[in-house]
């Protein structure tokens, strides 16, 4: 209504025939030419009851169910409608939509990229036309003086997210604030070390995920690859994992750990996810740590501990974009009624982060068990030596 009331008076606009208002503002407006504007809450199923010709989604990067909503909106395009989305930067599905790949059939690079004016970059990706608008598109905002004045009173993360379109900075409270991009992300691509076994970690469900990793002789955990599947079962995901291993890690031995729920039987064929991996692909999966506390503390141990030569104990390949986005804010604490909880928000990053947590917990448990065993053996020898 604000926009309508401020339209130029030089043109004859359709009259407002009906409008309804709620506490949040106007939620329905009908014009004399038959056009209706209707406010709809975010969510995957909110629009299924309507047949919209135009859908406008605002600040989609901050939606809890952005991916599910996008999938439900696709029929709108097929029927000849349009979808408009705007948002400032934030890790999540919207970031993947405009900067990454939604499926393996999409090209990795931008399509038809061009710059119309300074500060505006336009291209196509994932079947979407994207316009990236930086504040420098406004000539009055290109001076260092303007930038210095505007940065006063803002946090570094807030400026990077809202002004510099930095997708790695989240507005949500990070679940692992111990993560440091400059320390925990390798400067170049990581390669497997010959002669050392691989470590696989699995998360199940209809969004199965897998991490392929390796440890060095000094105990550093190298995350070599991430595999995230959408809307498929373990049978299809297992094929992707098998292809990845045969293509890039042929000849390497491996051990695997996974979600403890992998031993629960499916209602369709009464086979567990672990049984599918074992019988179809020869992958034997050890159940991982059950508690969230045990898993998260293991990840924090690897984030905050150094190797004997002073290197971070956890190192990510720079190609593991979803894990990096998760660490930089995509995987964050749940906020309910303004209160930040200790548990993480379940979202599209949860599956890969659970994989990492199972892996870290297994390694931490194994290392602790070996350390305790060594201490007991050494203590006994020292005691006997003392008696002599």
Short mmCIF file of C-alpha atoms in Angstrom, two decimals:
data_model
loop_
_atom_site.label_atom_id
_atom_site.label_comp_id
_atom_site.label_asym_id
_atom_site.label_seq_id
_atom_site.Cartn_x
_atom_site.Cartn_y
_atom_site.Cartn_z
CA UNK A 1 0.00 0.00 0.00
CA UNK A 2 2.90 2.34 0.69
CA UNK A 3 4.20 1.81 -2.85
CA UNK A 4 0.72 2.17 -4.35
CA UNK A 5 0.05 5.43 -2.53
CA UNK A 6 3.34 6.90 -3.79
CA UNK A 7 2.96 5.99 -7.47
CA UNK A 8 3.26 8.96 -9.90
CA UNK A 9 -0.05 10.85 -10.17
CA UNK A 10 0.52 11.41 -13.89
CA UNK A 11 -0.79 7.91 -14.67
CA UNK A 12 -4.21 6.41 -14.02
CA UNK A 13 -3.73 3.34 -11.85
CA UNK A 14 -6.30 0.60 -11.04
CA UNK A 15 -8.37 1.40 -7.96
CA UNK A 16 -8.21 -0.64 -4.76
CA UNK A 17 -11.47 -2.58 -4.44
CA UNK A 18 -10.66 -4.47 -1.25
CA UNK A 19 -7.90 -4.69 1.33
CA UNK A 20 -7.49 -6.49 4.66
CA UNK A 21 -5.02 -5.66 7.36
CA UNK A 22 -3.41 -7.68 10.17
CA UNK A 23 -0.93 -6.85 12.91
CA UNK A 24 1.93 -7.32 10.43
CA UNK A 25 0.44 -5.03 7.79
CA UNK A 26 -1.79 -5.52 4.76
CA UNK A 27 -2.13 -9.21 3.88
CA UNK A 28 -4.57 -8.93 0.96
CA UNK A 29 -5.23 -6.30 -1.71
CA UNK A 30 -7.53 -6.59 -4.74
CA UNK A 31 -7.49 -4.06 -7.59
CA UNK A 32 -10.19 -3.07 -10.06
CA UNK A 33 -8.36 -4.79 -12.94
CA UNK A 34 -8.59 -8.19 -11.20
CA UNK A 35 -5.02 -8.31 -9.87
CA UNK A 36 -4.72 -9.66 -6.31
CA UNK A 37 -1.79 -9.31 -3.93
CA UNK A 38 -1.69 -11.84 -1.11
CA UNK A 39 0.86 -12.11 1.71
CA UNK A 40 1.87 -15.72 2.45
CA UNK A 41 4.03 -17.01 5.30
CA UNK A 42 7.27 -18.79 4.46
CA UNK A 43 7.16 -22.58 4.23
CA UNK A 44 7.19 -25.36 1.66
CA UNK A 45 3.43 -25.96 1.55
CA UNK A 46 2.05 -22.44 2.01
CA UNK A 47 1.54 -21.78 -1.72
CA UNK A 48 0.13 -25.16 -2.73
CA UNK A 49 -3.45 -23.95 -2.22
CA UNK A 50 -2.96 -20.98 -4.57
CA UNK A 51 -2.32 -20.65 -8.31
CA UNK A 52 0.05 -17.71 -8.47
CA UNK A 53 1.25 -16.04 -11.64
CA UNK A 54 4.02 -14.14 -9.83
CA UNK A 55 5.73 -15.11 -6.54
CA UNK A 56 8.01 -12.67 -4.73
CA UNK A 57 10.23 -14.12 -1.97
CA UNK A 58 12.11 -11.65 0.19
CA UNK A 59 15.24 -12.37 2.29
CA UNK A 60 15.12 -16.04 1.28
CA UNK A 61 18.68 -16.68 2.53
CA UNK A 62 17.30 -16.47 6.07
CA UNK A 63 14.37 -18.86 5.60
CA UNK A 64 14.31 -22.10 7.58
CA UNK A 65 12.75 -24.12 4.73
CA UNK A 66 14.18 -22.34 1.70
CA UNK A 67 15.07 -25.48 -0.24
CA UNK A 68 11.69 -27.16 0.28
CA UNK A 69 9.92 -23.92 -0.66
CA UNK A 70 11.96 -23.59 -3.84
CA UNK A 71 11.09 -27.15 -4.89
CA UNK A 72 7.39 -26.50 -4.33
CA UNK A 73 7.57 -23.26 -6.34
CA UNK A 74 9.01 -24.90 -9.47
CA UNK A 75 5.56 -25.79 -10.90
CA UNK A 76 4.78 -22.07 -10.90
CA UNK A 77 7.50 -21.52 -13.49
CA UNK A 78 6.42 -24.51 -15.59
CA UNK A 79 2.92 -23.04 -15.81
CA UNK A 80 4.21 -19.77 -17.20
CA UNK A 81 4.60 -17.84 -13.96
CA UNK A 82 7.57 -15.98 -12.53
CA UNK A 83 9.53 -16.14 -9.29
CA UNK A 84 11.39 -13.12 -7.95
CA UNK A 85 13.76 -13.52 -5.01
CA UNK A 86 15.83 -10.98 -3.15
CA UNK A 87 18.14 -11.37 -0.18
CA UNK A 88 21.32 -10.19 1.43
CA UNK A 89 24.09 -12.76 1.86
CA UNK A 90 23.83 -15.64 4.34
CA UNK A 91 25.04 -19.27 4.17
CA UNK A 92 22.33 -21.72 3.17
CA UNK A 93 20.25 -22.90 0.24
CA UNK A 94 19.95 -19.44 -1.35
CA UNK A 95 23.75 -19.21 -1.39
CA UNK A 96 23.91 -22.58 -3.15
CA UNK A 97 21.26 -21.47 -5.64
CA UNK A 98 23.15 -18.39 -6.82
CA UNK A 99 26.78 -19.48 -6.34
CA UNK A 100 26.87 -23.30 -6.56
CA UNK A 101 25.25 -26.32 -8.18
CA UNK A 102 21.83 -27.74 -7.34
CA UNK A 103 22.63 -30.99 -9.15
CA UNK A 104 25.45 -32.62 -11.09
CA UNK A 105 23.87 -31.70 -14.44
CA UNK A 106 24.38 -27.99 -13.83
CA UNK A 107 27.65 -26.38 -15.03
CA UNK A 108 30.04 -25.33 -12.26
CA UNK A 109 30.75 -21.90 -13.73
CA UNK A 110 28.50 -18.90 -14.31
CA UNK A 111 26.66 -18.72 -17.64
CA UNK A 112 26.28 -15.59 -19.80
CA UNK A 113 28.12 -13.50 -17.22
CA UNK A 114 28.40 -9.77 -17.86
CA UNK A 115 28.70 -6.46 -16.01
CA UNK A 116 26.28 -3.75 -17.10
CA UNK A 117 27.58 -1.04 -14.81
CA UNK A 118 30.10 -0.90 -12.00
CA UNK A 119 28.80 -2.78 -8.97
CA UNK A 120 26.25 -4.89 -10.89
CA UNK A 121 27.20 -8.39 -12.02
CA UNK A 122 24.61 -10.44 -13.95
CA UNK A 123 24.71 -14.12 -14.96
CA UNK A 124 22.69 -17.33 -15.15
CA UNK A 125 23.04 -20.31 -12.83
CA UNK A 126 20.85 -23.31 -11.98
CA UNK A 127 18.27 -22.05 -14.47
CA UNK A 128 18.02 -18.74 -12.59
CA UNK A 129 18.87 -15.23 -13.78
CA UNK A 130 20.98 -13.60 -11.06
CA UNK A 131 21.81 -9.93 -10.53
CA UNK A 132 24.45 -9.34 -7.85
CA UNK A 133 24.13 -5.72 -6.77
CA UNK A 134 26.96 -4.21 -4.73
CA UNK A 135 26.67 -0.84 -2.98
CA UNK A 136 29.22 0.60 -5.43
CA UNK A 137 26.46 0.54 -8.07
CA UNK A 138 25.53 3.89 -6.54
CA UNK A 139 28.24 6.42 -7.61
CA UNK A 140 27.78 8.34 -4.35
CA UNK A 141 28.91 5.26 -2.38
CA UNK A 142 32.24 4.62 -4.08
CA UNK A 143 34.47 6.92 -2.05
CA UNK A 144 36.61 5.79 0.89
CA UNK A 145 35.09 8.62 2.94
CA UNK A 146 31.56 7.18 2.49
CA UNK A 147 32.79 3.68 3.36
CA UNK A 148 34.60 4.90 6.48
CA UNK A 149 31.52 6.75 7.74
CA UNK A 150 29.16 3.85 7.06
CA UNK A 151 31.39 1.29 8.81
CA UNK A 152 31.23 3.24 12.07
CA UNK A 153 29.11 1.39 14.59
CA UNK A 154 28.87 -1.85 12.57
CA UNK A 155 30.54 -5.15 13.35
CA UNK A 156 33.07 -6.60 10.92
CA UNK A 157 30.85 -9.62 10.26
CA UNK A 158 27.79 -7.43 9.78
CA UNK A 159 29.59 -5.24 7.25
CA UNK A 160 30.94 -8.24 5.34
CA UNK A 161 27.53 -9.87 5.13
CA UNK A 162 25.27 -6.88 4.44
CA UNK A 163 27.58 -4.71 2.34
CA UNK A 164 30.35 -6.85 0.84
CA UNK A 165 28.05 -9.83 -0.01
CA UNK A 166 30.27 -12.27 1.87
CA UNK A 167 28.46 -15.64 1.79
CA UNK A 168 30.68 -17.18 4.49
CA UNK A 169 29.38 -14.86 7.24
CA UNK A 170 26.15 -15.85 8.98
CA UNK A 171 23.74 -13.79 11.04
CA UNK A 172 23.04 -16.82 13.23
CA UNK A 173 25.12 -17.86 16.29
CA UNK A 174 27.72 -20.31 14.97
CA UNK A 175 27.68 -23.77 16.49
CA UNK A 176 31.46 -24.01 16.20
CA UNK A 177 32.88 -20.51 16.75
CA UNK A 178 36.28 -22.17 17.20
CA UNK A 179 36.53 -22.58 13.43
CA UNK A 180 39.01 -20.24 11.73
CA UNK A 181 38.87 -20.17 7.93
CA UNK A 182 42.52 -19.13 7.59
CA UNK A 183 43.70 -21.96 9.84
CA UNK A 184 41.34 -24.84 9.12
CA UNK A 185 40.96 -24.54 5.32
CA UNK A 186 43.97 -25.67 3.29
CA UNK A 187 45.55 -23.15 0.95
CA UNK A 188 45.42 -25.66 -1.91
CA UNK A 189 43.64 -28.90 -2.77
CA UNK A 190 44.46 -31.86 -0.53
CA UNK A 191 45.56 -35.19 -1.99
CA UNK A 192 45.42 -38.62 -0.34
CA UNK A 193 48.65 -39.94 1.18
CA UNK A 194 49.76 -43.19 -0.39
CA UNK A 195 49.90 -46.14 1.98
CA UNK A 196 47.56 -44.67 4.59
CA UNK A 197 43.94 -45.91 4.84
CA UNK A 198 40.94 -43.71 4.17
CA UNK A 199 38.22 -42.89 6.68
CA UNK A 200 34.58 -42.81 5.56
CA UNK A 201 31.70 -41.36 7.55
CA UNK A 202 27.99 -41.75 6.68
CA UNK A 203 24.73 -40.03 7.56
CA UNK A 204 21.47 -41.62 6.40
CA UNK A 205 17.85 -40.74 5.62
CA UNK A 206 16.57 -39.28 2.35
CA UNK A 207 19.42 -36.74 2.35
CA UNK A 208 22.37 -39.13 2.82
CA UNK A 209 25.87 -37.71 3.10
CA UNK A 210 29.42 -39.02 3.20
CA UNK A 211 32.81 -37.59 4.10
CA UNK A 212 36.06 -39.09 2.84
CA UNK A 213 39.04 -38.31 5.07
CA UNK A 214 42.50 -39.46 6.08
CA UNK A 215 44.86 -38.95 9.01
CA UNK A 216 48.54 -38.13 8.72
CA UNK A 217 51.35 -39.78 10.68
CA UNK A 218 51.19 -36.86 13.13
CA UNK A 219 47.46 -37.28 13.72
CA UNK A 220 46.17 -34.44 11.55
CA UNK A 221 42.69 -35.12 10.16
CA UNK A 222 42.42 -34.24 6.47
CA UNK A 223 38.91 -33.87 5.01
CA UNK A 224 39.46 -34.79 1.38
CA UNK A 225 35.95 -34.89 -0.08
CA UNK A 226 32.26 -34.35 0.74
CA UNK A 227 29.31 -36.04 -0.93
CA UNK A 228 25.76 -34.80 -0.31
CA UNK A 229 22.73 -36.41 -1.98
CA UNK A 230 19.19 -35.04 -2.02
CA UNK A 231 15.87 -36.88 -2.19
CA UNK A 232 17.31 -40.38 -2.58
CA UNK A 233 17.98 -43.48 -0.51
CA UNK A 234 21.16 -45.22 0.56
CA UNK A 235 21.14 -47.46 -2.51
CA UNK A 236 21.54 -44.53 -4.92
CA UNK A 237 23.90 -42.66 -2.61
CA UNK A 238 26.03 -45.77 -2.22
CA UNK A 239 26.56 -45.84 -5.98
CA UNK A 240 27.84 -42.27 -5.86
CA UNK A 241 30.22 -43.13 -3.03
CA UNK A 242 31.45 -46.22 -4.84
CA UNK A 243 32.06 -44.20 -8.01
CA UNK A 244 33.97 -41.56 -6.03
CA UNK A 245 36.20 -44.18 -4.42
CA UNK A 246 36.90 -45.99 -7.68
CA UNK A 247 37.62 -42.76 -9.56
CA UNK A 248 39.78 -40.83 -7.09
CA UNK A 249 40.85 -43.31 -4.39
CA UNK A 250 41.43 -46.56 -6.23
CA UNK A 251 43.65 -48.99 -4.32
CA UNK A 252 43.17 -47.37 -0.89
CA UNK A 253 41.92 -49.39 2.05
CA UNK A 254 39.29 -47.77 4.25
CA UNK A 255 37.26 -48.04 7.44
CA UNK A 256 33.82 -46.51 7.92
CA UNK A 257 31.73 -45.05 10.73
CA UNK A 258 28.17 -43.80 10.55
CA UNK A 259 24.90 -42.77 12.12
CA UNK A 260 23.85 -45.19 14.90
CA UNK A 261 20.40 -45.17 13.24
CA UNK A 262 21.97 -47.08 10.35
CA UNK A 263 21.00 -50.33 12.06
CA UNK A 264 17.28 -49.47 12.03
CA UNK A 265 15.32 -51.47 9.46
CA UNK A 266 13.38 -49.79 6.66
CA UNK A 267 9.68 -50.58 6.32
CA UNK A 268 10.00 -51.24 2.57
CA UNK A 269 12.42 -54.20 2.46
CA UNK A 270 13.39 -54.59 6.14
CA UNK A 271 17.03 -53.87 5.30
CA UNK A 272 19.09 -51.41 7.30
CA UNK A 273 21.26 -48.75 5.67
CA UNK A 274 24.34 -50.52 7.01
CA UNK A 275 23.21 -53.80 5.46
CA UNK A 276 22.70 -52.11 2.07
CA UNK A 277 26.22 -50.66 2.18
CA UNK A 278 27.66 -54.01 3.25
CA UNK A 279 25.77 -56.28 0.83
CA UNK A 280 25.75 -54.05 -2.27
CA UNK A 281 29.03 -52.14 -1.96
CA UNK A 282 31.17 -54.08 0.52
CA UNK A 283 31.35 -51.17 2.98
CA UNK A 284 31.15 -52.23 6.63
CA UNK A 285 30.05 -49.30 8.81
CA UNK A 286 30.74 -49.03 12.54
CA UNK A 287 27.99 -47.22 14.53
CA UNK A 288 29.11 -43.76 15.61
CA UNK A 289 28.78 -41.78 18.83
CA UNK A 290 25.19 -41.59 20.01
CA UNK A 291 25.12 -38.35 22.02
CA UNK A 292 25.24 -34.84 20.54
CA UNK A 293 27.52 -33.72 23.38
CA UNK A 294 30.06 -36.44 22.69
CA UNK A 295 30.11 -35.65 18.98
CA UNK A 296 30.35 -31.86 19.32
CA UNK A 297 33.11 -32.04 21.95
CA UNK A 298 35.13 -34.28 19.65
CA UNK A 299 34.81 -31.76 16.79
CA UNK A 300 35.86 -28.93 19.12
CA UNK A 301 38.87 -30.96 20.20
CA UNK A 302 40.02 -31.22 16.58
CA UNK A 303 39.35 -27.52 16.01
CA UNK A 304 41.34 -26.34 19.02
CA UNK A 305 44.25 -28.81 19.14
CA UNK A 306 47.55 -28.62 17.27
CA UNK A 307 49.81 -31.34 15.91
CA UNK A 308 53.31 -31.74 17.41
CA UNK A 309 54.68 -29.45 14.68
CA UNK A 310 52.11 -26.70 15.41
CA UNK A 311 49.56 -27.31 12.64
CA UNK A 312 45.78 -27.39 13.18
CA UNK A 313 44.56 -30.92 13.90
CA UNK A 314 41.67 -30.46 11.43
CA UNK A 315 42.24 -29.39 7.81
CA UNK A 316 39.56 -29.04 5.11
CA UNK A 317 40.06 -29.24 1.38
CA UNK A 318 38.96 -25.86 -0.11
CA UNK A 319 36.60 -27.77 -2.44
CA UNK A 320 34.47 -28.87 0.54
CA UNK A 321 32.25 -25.82 0.16
CA UNK A 322 29.24 -27.09 2.13
CA UNK A 323 31.38 -27.95 5.15
CA UNK A 324 33.07 -24.54 4.99
CA UNK A 325 29.70 -22.77 4.74
CA UNK A 326 28.44 -24.87 7.64
CA UNK A 327 31.38 -23.92 9.85
CA UNK A 328 31.11 -20.23 8.97
CA UNK A 329 27.50 -20.00 10.13
CA UNK A 330 25.29 -22.24 8.02
CA UNK A 331 25.34 -24.78 10.87
CA UNK A 332 24.24 -22.72 13.83
CA UNK A 333 22.55 -22.93 17.21
CA UNK A 334 18.78 -23.17 17.37
CA UNK A 335 17.02 -19.98 18.44
CA UNK A 336 13.55 -20.36 19.97
CA UNK A 337 11.52 -17.35 21.14
CA UNK A 338 14.66 -15.21 21.16
CA UNK A 339 16.59 -17.70 23.30
CA UNK A 340 19.70 -19.40 21.91
CA UNK A 341 19.77 -23.11 22.71
CA UNK A 342 22.79 -25.42 23.02
CA UNK A 343 21.52 -27.76 20.30
CA UNK A 344 22.14 -27.10 16.57
CA UNK A 345 19.46 -26.12 14.09
CA UNK A 346 18.60 -29.02 11.77
CA UNK A 347 19.07 -27.77 8.20
CA UNK A 348 20.74 -28.73 4.94
CA UNK A 349 24.18 -28.59 6.57
CA UNK A 350 23.33 -30.99 9.39
CA UNK A 351 24.01 -34.16 7.39
CA UNK A 352 27.62 -33.43 6.47
CA UNK A 353 28.32 -31.95 9.90
CA UNK A 354 26.98 -35.11 11.52
CA UNK A 355 29.32 -37.12 9.30
CA UNK A 356 32.25 -35.05 10.51
CA UNK A 357 31.12 -35.41 14.12
CA UNK A 358 30.87 -39.23 13.89
CA UNK A 359 34.36 -39.32 12.43
CA UNK A 360 35.92 -37.00 15.00
CA UNK A 361 34.24 -38.86 17.87
CA UNK A 362 35.55 -42.21 16.62
CA UNK A 363 39.12 -40.92 16.25
CA UNK A 364 38.98 -39.16 19.61
CA UNK A 365 37.66 -42.30 21.30
CA UNK A 366 40.26 -44.54 19.65
CA UNK A 367 43.13 -42.17 20.50
CA UNK A 368 41.96 -41.84 24.11
CA UNK A 369 41.66 -45.62 24.47
CA UNK A 370 45.18 -46.14 23.10
CA UNK A 371 46.55 -43.41 25.37
CA UNK A 372 44.92 -44.93 28.46
CA UNK A 373 46.18 -48.37 27.51
CA UNK A 374 49.71 -47.05 27.01
CA UNK A 375 49.62 -45.26 30.38
CA UNK A 376 48.53 -48.44 32.14
CA UNK A 377 51.26 -50.48 30.47
CA UNK A 378 53.91 -47.87 31.23
CA UNK A 379 52.74 -47.41 34.82
CA UNK A 380 53.09 -51.15 35.40
CA UNK A 381 56.61 -51.26 33.99
CA UNK A 382 57.70 -48.27 36.05
CA UNK A 383 56.26 -49.85 39.20
CA UNK A 384 58.07 -53.12 38.62
CA UNK A 385 61.30 -51.27 37.83
CA UNK A 386 60.92 -49.35 41.08
CA UNK A 387 60.59 -52.56 43.07
CA UNK A 388 63.85 -53.81 41.65
#
